[in-house]
PDB file of C-alpha atoms in Angstrom:
ATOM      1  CA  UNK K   1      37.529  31.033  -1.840  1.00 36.00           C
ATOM      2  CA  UNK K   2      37.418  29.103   1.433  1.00 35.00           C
ATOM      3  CA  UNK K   3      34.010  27.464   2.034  1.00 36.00           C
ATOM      4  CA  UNK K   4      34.161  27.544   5.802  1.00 34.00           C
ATOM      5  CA  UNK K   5      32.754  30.321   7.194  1.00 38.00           C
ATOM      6  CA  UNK K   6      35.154  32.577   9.475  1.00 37.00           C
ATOM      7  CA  UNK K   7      33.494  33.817  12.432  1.00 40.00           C
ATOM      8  CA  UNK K   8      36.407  34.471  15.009  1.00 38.00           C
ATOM      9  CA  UNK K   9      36.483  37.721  17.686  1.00 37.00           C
ATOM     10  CA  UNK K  10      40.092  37.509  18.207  1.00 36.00           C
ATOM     11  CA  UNK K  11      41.853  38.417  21.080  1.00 33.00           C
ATOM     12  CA  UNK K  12      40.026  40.556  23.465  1.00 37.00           C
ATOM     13  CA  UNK K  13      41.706  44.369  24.322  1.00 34.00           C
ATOM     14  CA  UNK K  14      43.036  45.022  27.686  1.00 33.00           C
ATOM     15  CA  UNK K  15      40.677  46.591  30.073  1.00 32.00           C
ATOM     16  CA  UNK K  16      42.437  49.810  29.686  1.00 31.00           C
ATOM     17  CA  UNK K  17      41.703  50.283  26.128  1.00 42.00           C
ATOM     18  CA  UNK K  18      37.987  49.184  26.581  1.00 42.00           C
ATOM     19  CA  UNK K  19      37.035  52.186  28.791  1.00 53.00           C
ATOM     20  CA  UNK K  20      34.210  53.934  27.365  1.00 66.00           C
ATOM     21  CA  UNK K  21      33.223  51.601  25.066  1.00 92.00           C
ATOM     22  CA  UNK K  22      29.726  50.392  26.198  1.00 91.00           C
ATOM     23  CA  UNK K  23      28.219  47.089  24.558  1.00 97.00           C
ATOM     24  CA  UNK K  24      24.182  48.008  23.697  1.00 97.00           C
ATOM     25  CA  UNK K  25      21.843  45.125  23.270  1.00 97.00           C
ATOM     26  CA  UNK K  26      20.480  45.368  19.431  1.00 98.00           C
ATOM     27  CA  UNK K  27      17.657  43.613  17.561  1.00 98.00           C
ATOM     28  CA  UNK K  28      17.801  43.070  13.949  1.00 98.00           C
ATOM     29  CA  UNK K  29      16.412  41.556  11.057  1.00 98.00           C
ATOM     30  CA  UNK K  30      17.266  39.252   9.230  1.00 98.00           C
ATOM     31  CA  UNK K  31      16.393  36.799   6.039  1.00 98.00           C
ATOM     32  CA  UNK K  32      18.121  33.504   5.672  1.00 98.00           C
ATOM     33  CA  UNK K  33      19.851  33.488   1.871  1.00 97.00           C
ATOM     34  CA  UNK K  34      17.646  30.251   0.946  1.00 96.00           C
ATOM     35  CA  UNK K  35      17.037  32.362  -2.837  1.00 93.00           C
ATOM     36  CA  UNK K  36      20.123  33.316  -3.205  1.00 92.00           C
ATOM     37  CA  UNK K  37      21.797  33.884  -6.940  1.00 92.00           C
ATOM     38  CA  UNK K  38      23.238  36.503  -8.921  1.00 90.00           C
ATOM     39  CA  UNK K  39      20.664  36.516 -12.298  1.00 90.00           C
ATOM     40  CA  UNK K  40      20.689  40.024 -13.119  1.00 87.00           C
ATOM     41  CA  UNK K  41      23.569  42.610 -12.268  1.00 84.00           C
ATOM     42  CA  UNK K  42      22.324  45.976 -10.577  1.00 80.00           C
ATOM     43  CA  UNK K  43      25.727  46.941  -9.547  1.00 84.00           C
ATOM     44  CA  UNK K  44      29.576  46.768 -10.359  1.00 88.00           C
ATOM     45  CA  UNK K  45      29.523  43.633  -8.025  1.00 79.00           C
ATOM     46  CA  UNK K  46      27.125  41.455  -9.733  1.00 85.00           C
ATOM     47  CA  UNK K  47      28.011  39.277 -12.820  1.00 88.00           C
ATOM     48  CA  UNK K  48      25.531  36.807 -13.623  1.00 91.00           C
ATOM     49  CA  UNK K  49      27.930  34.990 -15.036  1.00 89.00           C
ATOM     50  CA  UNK K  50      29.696  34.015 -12.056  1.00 87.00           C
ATOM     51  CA  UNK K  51      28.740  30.603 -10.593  1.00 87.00           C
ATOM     52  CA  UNK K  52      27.378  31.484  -6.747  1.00 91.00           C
ATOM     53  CA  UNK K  53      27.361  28.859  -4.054  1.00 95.00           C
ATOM     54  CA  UNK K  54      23.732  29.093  -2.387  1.00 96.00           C
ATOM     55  CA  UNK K  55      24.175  26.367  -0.045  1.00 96.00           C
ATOM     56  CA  UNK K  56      28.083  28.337   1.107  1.00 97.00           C
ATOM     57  CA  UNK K  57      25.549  31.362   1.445  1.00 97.00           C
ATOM     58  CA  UNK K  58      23.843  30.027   3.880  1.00 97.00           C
ATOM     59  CA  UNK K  59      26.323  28.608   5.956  1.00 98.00           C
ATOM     60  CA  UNK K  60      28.348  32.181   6.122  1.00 98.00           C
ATOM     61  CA  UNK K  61      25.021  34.128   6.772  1.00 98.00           C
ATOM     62  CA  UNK K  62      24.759  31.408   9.474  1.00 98.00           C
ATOM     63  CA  UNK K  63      27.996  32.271  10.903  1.00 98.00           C
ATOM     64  CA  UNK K  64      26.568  35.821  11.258  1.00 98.00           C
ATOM     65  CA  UNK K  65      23.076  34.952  12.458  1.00 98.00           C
ATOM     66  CA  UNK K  66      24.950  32.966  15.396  1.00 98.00           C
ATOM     67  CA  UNK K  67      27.488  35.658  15.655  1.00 98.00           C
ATOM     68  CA  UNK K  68      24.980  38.280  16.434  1.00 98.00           C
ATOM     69  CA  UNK K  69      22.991  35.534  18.980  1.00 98.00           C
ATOM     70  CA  UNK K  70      26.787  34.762  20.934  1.00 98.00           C
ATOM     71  CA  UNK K  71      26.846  38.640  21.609  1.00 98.00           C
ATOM     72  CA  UNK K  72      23.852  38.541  23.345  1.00 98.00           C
ATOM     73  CA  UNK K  73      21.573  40.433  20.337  1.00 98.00           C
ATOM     74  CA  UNK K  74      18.039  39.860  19.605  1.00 98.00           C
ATOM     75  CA  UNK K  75      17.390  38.560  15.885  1.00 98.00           C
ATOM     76  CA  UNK K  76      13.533  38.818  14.104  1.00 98.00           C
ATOM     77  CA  UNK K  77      13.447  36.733  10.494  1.00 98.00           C
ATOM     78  CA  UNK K  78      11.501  37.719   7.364  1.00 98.00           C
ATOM     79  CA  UNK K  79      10.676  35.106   5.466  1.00 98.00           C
ATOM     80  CA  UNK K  80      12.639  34.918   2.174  1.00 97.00           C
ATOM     81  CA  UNK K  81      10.397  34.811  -1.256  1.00 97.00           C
ATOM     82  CA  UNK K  82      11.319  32.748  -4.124  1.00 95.00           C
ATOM     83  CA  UNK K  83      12.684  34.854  -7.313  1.00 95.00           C
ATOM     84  CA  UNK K  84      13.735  37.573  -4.947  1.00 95.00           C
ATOM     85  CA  UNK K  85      17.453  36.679  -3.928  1.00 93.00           C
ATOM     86  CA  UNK K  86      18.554  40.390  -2.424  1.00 93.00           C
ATOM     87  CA  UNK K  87      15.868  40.014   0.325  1.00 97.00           C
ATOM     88  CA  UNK K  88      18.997  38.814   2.097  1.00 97.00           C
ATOM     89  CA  UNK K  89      19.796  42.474   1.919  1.00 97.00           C
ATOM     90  CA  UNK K  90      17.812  43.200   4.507  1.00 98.00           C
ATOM     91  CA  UNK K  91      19.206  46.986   5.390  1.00 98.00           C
ATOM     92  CA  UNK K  92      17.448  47.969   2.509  1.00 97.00           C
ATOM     93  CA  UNK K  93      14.142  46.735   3.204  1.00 98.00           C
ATOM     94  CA  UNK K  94      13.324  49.849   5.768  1.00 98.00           C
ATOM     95  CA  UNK K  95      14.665  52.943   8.325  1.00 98.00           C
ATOM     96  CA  UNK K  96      13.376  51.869  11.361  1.00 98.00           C
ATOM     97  CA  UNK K  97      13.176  55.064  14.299  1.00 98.00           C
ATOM     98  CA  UNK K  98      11.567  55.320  17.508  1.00 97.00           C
ATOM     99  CA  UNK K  99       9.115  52.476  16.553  1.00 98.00           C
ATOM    100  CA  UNK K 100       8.281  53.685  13.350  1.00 98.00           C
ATOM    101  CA  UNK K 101       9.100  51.804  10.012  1.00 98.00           C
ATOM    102  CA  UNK K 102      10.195  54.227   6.956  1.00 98.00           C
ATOM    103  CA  UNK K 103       9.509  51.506   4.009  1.00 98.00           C
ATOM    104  CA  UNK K 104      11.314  51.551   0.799  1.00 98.00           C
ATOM    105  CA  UNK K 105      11.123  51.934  -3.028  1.00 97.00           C
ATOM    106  CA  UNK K 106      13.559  50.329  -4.583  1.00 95.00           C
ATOM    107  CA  UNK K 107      14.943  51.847  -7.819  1.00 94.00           C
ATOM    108  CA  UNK K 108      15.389  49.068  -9.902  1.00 91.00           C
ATOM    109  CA  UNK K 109      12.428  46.677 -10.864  1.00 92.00           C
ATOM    110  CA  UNK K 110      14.224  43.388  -9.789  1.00 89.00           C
ATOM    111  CA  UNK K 111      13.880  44.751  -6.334  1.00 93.00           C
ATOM    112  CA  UNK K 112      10.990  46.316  -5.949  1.00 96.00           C
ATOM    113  CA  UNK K 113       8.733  42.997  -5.087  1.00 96.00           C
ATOM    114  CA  UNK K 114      10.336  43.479  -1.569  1.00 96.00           C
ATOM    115  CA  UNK K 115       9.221  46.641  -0.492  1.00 98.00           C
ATOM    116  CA  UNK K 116       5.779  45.046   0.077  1.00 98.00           C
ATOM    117  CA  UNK K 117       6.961  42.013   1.762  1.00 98.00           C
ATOM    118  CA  UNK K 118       8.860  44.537   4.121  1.00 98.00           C
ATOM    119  CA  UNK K 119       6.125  46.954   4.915  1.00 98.00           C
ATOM    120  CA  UNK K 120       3.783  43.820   4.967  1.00 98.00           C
ATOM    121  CA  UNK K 121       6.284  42.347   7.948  1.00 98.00           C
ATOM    122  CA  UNK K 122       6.544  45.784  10.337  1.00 98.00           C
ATOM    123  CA  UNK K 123       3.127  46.141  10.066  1.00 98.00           C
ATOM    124  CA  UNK K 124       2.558  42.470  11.557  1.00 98.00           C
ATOM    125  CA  UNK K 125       5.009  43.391  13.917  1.00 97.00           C
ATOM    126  CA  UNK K 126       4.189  46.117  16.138  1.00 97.00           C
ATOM    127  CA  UNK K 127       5.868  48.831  14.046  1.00 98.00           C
ATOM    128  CA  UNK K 128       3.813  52.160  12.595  1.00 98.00           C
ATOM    129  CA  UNK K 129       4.691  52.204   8.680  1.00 98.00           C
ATOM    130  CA  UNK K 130       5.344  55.313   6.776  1.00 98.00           C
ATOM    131  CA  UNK K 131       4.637  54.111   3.274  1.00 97.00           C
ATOM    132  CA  UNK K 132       7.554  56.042   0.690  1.00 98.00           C
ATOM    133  CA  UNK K 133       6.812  58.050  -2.190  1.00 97.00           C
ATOM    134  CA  UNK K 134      10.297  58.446  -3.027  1.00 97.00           C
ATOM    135  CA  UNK K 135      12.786  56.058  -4.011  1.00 97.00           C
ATOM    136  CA  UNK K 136      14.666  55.057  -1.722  1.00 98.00           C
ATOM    137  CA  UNK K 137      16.514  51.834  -0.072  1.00 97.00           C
ATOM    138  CA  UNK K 138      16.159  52.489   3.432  1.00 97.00           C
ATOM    139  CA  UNK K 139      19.077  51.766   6.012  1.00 98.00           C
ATOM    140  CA  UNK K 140      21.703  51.553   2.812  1.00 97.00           C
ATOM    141  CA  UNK K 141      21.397  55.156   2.287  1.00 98.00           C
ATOM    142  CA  UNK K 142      20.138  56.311   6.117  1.00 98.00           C
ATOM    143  CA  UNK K 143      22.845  55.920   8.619  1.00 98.00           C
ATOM    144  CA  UNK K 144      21.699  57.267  12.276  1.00 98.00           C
ATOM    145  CA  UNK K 145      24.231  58.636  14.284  1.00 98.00           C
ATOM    146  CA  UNK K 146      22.963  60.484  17.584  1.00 97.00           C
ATOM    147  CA  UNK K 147      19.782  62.487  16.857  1.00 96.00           C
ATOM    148  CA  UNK K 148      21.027  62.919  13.042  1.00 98.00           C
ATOM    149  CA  UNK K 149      20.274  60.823   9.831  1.00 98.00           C
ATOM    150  CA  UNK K 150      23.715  60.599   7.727  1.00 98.00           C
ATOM    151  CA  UNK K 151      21.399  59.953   4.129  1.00 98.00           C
ATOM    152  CA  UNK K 152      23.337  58.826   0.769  1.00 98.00           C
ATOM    153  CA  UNK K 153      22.513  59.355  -2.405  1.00 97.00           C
ATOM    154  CA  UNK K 154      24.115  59.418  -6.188  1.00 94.00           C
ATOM    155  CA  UNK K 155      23.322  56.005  -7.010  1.00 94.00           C
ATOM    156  CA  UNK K 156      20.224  54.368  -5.254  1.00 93.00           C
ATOM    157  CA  UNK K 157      17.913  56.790  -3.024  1.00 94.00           C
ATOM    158  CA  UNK K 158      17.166  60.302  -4.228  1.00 94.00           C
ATOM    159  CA  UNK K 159      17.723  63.571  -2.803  1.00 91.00           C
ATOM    160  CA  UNK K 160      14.017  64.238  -2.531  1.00 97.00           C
ATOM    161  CA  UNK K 161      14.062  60.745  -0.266  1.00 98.00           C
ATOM    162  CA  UNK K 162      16.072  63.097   1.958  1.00 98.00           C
ATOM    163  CA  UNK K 163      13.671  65.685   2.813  1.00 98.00           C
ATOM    164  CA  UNK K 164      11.339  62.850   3.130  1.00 98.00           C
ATOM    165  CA  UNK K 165      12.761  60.961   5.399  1.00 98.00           C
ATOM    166  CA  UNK K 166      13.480  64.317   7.754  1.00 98.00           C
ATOM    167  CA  UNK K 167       9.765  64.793   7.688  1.00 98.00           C
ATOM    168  CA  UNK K 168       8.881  60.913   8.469  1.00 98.00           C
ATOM    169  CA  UNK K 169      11.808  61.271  11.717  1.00 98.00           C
ATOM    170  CA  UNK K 170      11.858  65.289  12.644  1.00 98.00           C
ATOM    171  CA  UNK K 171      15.681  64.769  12.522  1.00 98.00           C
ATOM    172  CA  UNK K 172      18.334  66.674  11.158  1.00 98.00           C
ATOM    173  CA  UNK K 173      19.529  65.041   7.518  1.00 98.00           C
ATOM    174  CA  UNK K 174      22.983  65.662   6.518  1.00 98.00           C
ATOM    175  CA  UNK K 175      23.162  64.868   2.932  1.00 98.00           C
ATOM    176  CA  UNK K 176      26.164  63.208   1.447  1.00 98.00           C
ATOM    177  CA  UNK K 177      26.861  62.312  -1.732  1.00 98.00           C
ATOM    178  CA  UNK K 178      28.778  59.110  -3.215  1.00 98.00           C
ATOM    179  CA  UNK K 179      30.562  59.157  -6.432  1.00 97.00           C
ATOM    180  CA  UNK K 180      32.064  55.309  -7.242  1.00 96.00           C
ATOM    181  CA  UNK K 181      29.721  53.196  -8.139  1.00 95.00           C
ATOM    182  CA  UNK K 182      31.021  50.190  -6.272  1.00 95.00           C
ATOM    183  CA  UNK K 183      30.103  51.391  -3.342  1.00 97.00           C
ATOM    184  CA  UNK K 184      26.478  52.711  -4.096  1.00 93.00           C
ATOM    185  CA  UNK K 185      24.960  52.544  -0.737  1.00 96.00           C
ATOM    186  CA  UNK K 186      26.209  54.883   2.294  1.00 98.00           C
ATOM    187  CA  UNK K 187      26.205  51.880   4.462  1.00 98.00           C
ATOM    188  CA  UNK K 188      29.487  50.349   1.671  1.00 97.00           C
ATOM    189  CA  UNK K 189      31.314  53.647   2.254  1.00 98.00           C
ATOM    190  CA  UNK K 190      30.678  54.306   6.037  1.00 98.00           C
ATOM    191  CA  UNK K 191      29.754  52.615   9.622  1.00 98.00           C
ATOM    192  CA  UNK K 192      28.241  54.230  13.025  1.00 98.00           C
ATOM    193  CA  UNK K 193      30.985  52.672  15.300  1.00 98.00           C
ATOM    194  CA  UNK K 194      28.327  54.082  18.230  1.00 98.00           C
ATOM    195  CA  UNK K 195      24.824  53.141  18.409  1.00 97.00           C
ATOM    196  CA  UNK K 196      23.943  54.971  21.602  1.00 96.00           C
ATOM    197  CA  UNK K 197      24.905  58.716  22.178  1.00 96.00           C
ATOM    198  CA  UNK K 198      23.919  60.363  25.428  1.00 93.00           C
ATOM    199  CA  UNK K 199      22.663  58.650  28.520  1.00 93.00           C
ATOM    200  CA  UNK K 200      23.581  55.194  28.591  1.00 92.00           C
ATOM    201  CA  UNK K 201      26.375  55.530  25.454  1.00 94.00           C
ATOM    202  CA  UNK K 202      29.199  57.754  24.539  1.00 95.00           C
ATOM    203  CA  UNK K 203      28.891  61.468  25.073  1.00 94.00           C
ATOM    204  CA  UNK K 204      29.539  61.923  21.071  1.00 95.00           C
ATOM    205  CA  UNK K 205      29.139  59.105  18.354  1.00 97.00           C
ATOM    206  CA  UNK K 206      31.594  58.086  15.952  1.00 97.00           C
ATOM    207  CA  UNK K 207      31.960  56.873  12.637  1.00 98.00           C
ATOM    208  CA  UNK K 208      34.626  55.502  10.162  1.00 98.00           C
ATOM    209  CA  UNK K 209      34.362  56.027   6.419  1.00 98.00           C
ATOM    210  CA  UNK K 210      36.050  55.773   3.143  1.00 98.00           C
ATOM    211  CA  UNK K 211      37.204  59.533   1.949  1.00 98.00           C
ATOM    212  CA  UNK K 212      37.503  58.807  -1.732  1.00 97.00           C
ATOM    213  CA  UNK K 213      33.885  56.831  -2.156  1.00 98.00           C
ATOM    214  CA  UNK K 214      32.888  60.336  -1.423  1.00 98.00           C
ATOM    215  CA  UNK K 215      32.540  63.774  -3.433  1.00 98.00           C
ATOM    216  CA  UNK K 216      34.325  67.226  -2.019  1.00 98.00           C
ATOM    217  CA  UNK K 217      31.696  68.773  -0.551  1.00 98.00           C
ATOM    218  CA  UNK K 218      30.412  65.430   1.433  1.00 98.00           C
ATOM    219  CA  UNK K 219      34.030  64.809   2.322  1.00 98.00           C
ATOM    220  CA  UNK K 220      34.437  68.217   3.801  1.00 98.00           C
ATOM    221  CA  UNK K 221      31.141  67.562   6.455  1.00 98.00           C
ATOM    222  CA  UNK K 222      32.481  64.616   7.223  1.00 98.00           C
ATOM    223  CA  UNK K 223      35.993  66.242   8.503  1.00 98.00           C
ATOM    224  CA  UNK K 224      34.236  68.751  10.076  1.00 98.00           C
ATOM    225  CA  UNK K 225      31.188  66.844  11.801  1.00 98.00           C
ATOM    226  CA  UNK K 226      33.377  63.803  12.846  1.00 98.00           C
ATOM    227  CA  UNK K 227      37.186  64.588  13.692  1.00 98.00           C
ATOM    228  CA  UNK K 228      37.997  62.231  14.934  1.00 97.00           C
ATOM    229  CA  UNK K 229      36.306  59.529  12.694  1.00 98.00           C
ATOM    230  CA  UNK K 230      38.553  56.494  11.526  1.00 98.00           C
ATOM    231  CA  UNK K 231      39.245  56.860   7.874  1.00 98.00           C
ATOM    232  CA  UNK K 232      39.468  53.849   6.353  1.00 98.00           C
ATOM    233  CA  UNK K 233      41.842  52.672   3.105  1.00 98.00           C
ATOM    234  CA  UNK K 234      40.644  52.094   0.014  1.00 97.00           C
ATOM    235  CA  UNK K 235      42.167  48.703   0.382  1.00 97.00           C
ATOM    236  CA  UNK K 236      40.105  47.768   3.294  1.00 98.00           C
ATOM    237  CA  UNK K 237      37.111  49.841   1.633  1.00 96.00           C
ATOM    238  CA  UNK K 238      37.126  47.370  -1.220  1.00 95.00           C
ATOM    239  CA  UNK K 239      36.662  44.225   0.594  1.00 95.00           C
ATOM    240  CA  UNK K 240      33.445  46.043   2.370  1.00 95.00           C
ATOM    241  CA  UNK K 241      34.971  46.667   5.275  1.00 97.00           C
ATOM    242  CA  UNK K 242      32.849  49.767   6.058  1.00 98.00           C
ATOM    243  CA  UNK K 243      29.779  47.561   5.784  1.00 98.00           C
ATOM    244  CA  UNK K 244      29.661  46.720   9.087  1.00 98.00           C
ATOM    245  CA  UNK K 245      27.741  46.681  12.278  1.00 98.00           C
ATOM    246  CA  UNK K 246      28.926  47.414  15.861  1.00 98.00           C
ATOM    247  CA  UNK K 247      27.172  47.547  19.030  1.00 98.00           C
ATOM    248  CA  UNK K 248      29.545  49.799  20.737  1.00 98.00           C
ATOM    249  CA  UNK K 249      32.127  47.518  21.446  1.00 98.00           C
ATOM    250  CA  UNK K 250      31.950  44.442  19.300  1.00 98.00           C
ATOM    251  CA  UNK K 251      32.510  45.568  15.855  1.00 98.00           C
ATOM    252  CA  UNK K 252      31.543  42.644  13.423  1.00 98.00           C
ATOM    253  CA  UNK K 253      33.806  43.275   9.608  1.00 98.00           C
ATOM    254  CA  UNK K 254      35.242  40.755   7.232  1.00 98.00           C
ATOM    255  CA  UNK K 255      38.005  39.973   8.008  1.00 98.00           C
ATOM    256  CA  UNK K 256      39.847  40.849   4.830  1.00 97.00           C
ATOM    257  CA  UNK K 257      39.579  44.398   6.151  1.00 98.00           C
ATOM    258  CA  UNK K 258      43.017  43.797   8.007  1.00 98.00           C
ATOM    259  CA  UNK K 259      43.830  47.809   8.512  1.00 98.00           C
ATOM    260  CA  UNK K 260      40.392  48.344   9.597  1.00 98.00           C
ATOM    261  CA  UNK K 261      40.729  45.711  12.222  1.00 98.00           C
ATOM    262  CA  UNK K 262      43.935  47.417  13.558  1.00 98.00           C
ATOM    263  CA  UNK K 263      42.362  50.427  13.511  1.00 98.00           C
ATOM    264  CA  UNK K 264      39.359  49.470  15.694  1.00 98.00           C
ATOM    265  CA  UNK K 265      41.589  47.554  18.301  1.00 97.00           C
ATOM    266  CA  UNK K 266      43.598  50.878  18.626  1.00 97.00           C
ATOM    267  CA  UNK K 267      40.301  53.073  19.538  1.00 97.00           C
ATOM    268  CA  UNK K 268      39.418  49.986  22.059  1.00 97.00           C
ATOM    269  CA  UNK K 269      36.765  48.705  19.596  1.00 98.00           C
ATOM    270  CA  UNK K 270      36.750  44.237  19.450  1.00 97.00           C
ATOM    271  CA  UNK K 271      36.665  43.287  16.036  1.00 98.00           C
ATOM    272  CA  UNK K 272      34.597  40.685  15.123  1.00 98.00           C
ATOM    273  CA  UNK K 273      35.510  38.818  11.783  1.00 98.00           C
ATOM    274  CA  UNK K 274      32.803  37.002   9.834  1.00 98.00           C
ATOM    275  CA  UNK K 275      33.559  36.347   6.237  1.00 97.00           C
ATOM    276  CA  UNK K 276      30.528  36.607   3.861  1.00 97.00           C
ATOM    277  CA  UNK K 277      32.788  36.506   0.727  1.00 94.00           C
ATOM    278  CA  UNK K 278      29.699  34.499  -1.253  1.00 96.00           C
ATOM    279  CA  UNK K 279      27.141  37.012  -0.616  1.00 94.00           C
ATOM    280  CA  UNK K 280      29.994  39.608  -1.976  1.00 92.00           C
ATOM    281  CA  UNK K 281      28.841  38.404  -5.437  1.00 91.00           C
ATOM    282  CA  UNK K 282      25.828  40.189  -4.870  1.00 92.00           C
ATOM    283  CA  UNK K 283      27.312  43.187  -3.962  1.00 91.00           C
ATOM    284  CA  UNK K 284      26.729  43.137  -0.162  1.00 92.00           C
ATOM    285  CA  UNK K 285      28.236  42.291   2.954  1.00 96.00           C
ATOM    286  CA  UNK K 286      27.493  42.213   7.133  1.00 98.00           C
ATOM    287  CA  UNK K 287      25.655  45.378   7.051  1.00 98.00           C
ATOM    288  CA  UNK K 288      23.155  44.216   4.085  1.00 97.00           C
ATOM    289  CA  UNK K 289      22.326  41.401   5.716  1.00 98.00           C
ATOM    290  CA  UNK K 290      21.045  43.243   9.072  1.00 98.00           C
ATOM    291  CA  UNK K 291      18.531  45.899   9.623  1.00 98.00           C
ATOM    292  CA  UNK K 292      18.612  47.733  12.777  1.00 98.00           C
ATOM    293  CA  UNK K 293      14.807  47.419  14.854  1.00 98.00           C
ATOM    294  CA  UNK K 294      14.638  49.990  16.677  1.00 97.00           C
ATOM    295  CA  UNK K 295      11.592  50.646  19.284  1.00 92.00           C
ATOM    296  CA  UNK K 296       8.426  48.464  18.529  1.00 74.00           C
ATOM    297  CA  UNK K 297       6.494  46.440  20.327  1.00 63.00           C
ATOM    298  CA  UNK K 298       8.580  43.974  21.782  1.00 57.00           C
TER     299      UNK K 298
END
């Protein structure tokens, strides 16, 4: 395992294969790794008994922090708490909407001293909080995509977090349903390629996802709802290379996820390789570590 972090954007398409793709400005947060350890295992990813590098952590969460700052993106921190190493999993700390903060409920108790620290920080910070009463682990399991919520479930946020979350939003909620365990968030198994649709984005946004992380019946919505998705290999699936985040154009993936990469280039997407291969021992990857803000007060 190298201990320099990678954060490289390769070699830009031609102009030609860059049409329609629009860069948006984003604004995330963020929580620097400064806890960071694996001393309980709450999924296939975790063993406690592996050594983990804090101080390598930091420096490849760095890499994406100043990633995300070189594309022009707006970063907001939340200040990490002592015994509570995932907080650098931000996604799951909240489904942020229109200005309006869904907060979570984690599942397992190792976890669940965040949600308040989350809810505590959108309420500080211009954003209206609707407090859970199901579990749920917001932006792992919510995926927007247009107008519609793409919502996981099978291993970490319930069904009835579904119906919930429609009600919070007035959106449409496709449920979909994941059935291996290593990748037990939607946001391990599938990435919005476009964060805009309509009027100022693409006319229809698009997603890439791994079919077998998947049951039948989600599989089949997927096909039909997104045809022309990228479907990614499980080889590429199992170095997280679905747990991205793209802003249009820039897609930013680990760069392990070599057939991913090709694929993006070829639909006139710019990969964007930063290697978090130490937070990996923790079971998450670029898309953990950054919650999409969206609306608010600033």
């Amino acid at each position: 395992m190298s201990a320099t972090p990678v954060a490289t954007s390769g070699v830009e398409p031609a102009a030609s294969e860059t049409t329609g793709r629009v860069q948006q400005h984003r604004r995330y947060l963020m929580c620097r790794p400064e806890h960071f350890t694996v001393s309980y295992s709450i999924n296939p990813w975790m063993e406690p008994s592996r050594p983990t590098d804090t101080a390598l952590a930091v420096r490849q969460w760095q890499a994406l922090y100043d990633t995300y700052v070189s594309l022009g993106h707006e970063i907001e921190l939340i200040d990490p708490l002592e015994g509570l190493p995932d907080m650098v999993y931000t996604a799951n700390g909240g489904f942020v909407v229109d200005g309006v903060a869904y907060g979570p409920k984690f599942r397992f108790r190792e976890r669940a001293a965040e949600a308040p620290a989350f809810i505590d920080w959108f309420a500080a910070n211009g954003f209206e909080v609707a407090e859970p009463v199901e579990v749920n682990e917001g932006e792992g399991d919510f995926l927007l995509v247009g107008d519609t919520i793409l919502a996981g479930t099978g291993f970490r946020s319930t069904g009835d977090s579904h119906r919930e979350v429609g009600e919070v939003f007035s959106r449409e909620v496709v449920s979909l349903t994941l059935t291996d365990p290593r990748f037990y968030h939607l946001d391990t198994a599938l990435a919005v390629l476009d964060p805009v649709e309509g009027p100022g984005g693409v006319d229809k946004a698009n997603i890439a996802y791994l079919p077998n992380a998947f049951d039948e019946k989600s599989q089949a919505i997927l096909r039909e709802r997104f045809p022309d998705a990228i479907r990614v290999s499980d080889a590429d699936g199992s170095v997280f290379g679905l747990n991205s985040a793209s802003d249009g154009r820039n897609v930013v993936i680990s760069p392990r996820a070599k057939g991913f990469e090709a694929q993006l280039r070829e639909r006139g997407y710019t990969p964007v390789l930063v290697d978090l291969s130490e937070l990996l021992l923790g079971g998450g990857g670029i898309k953990c570590c950054t919650l999409e803000l969206r609306g608010g007060s600033r």
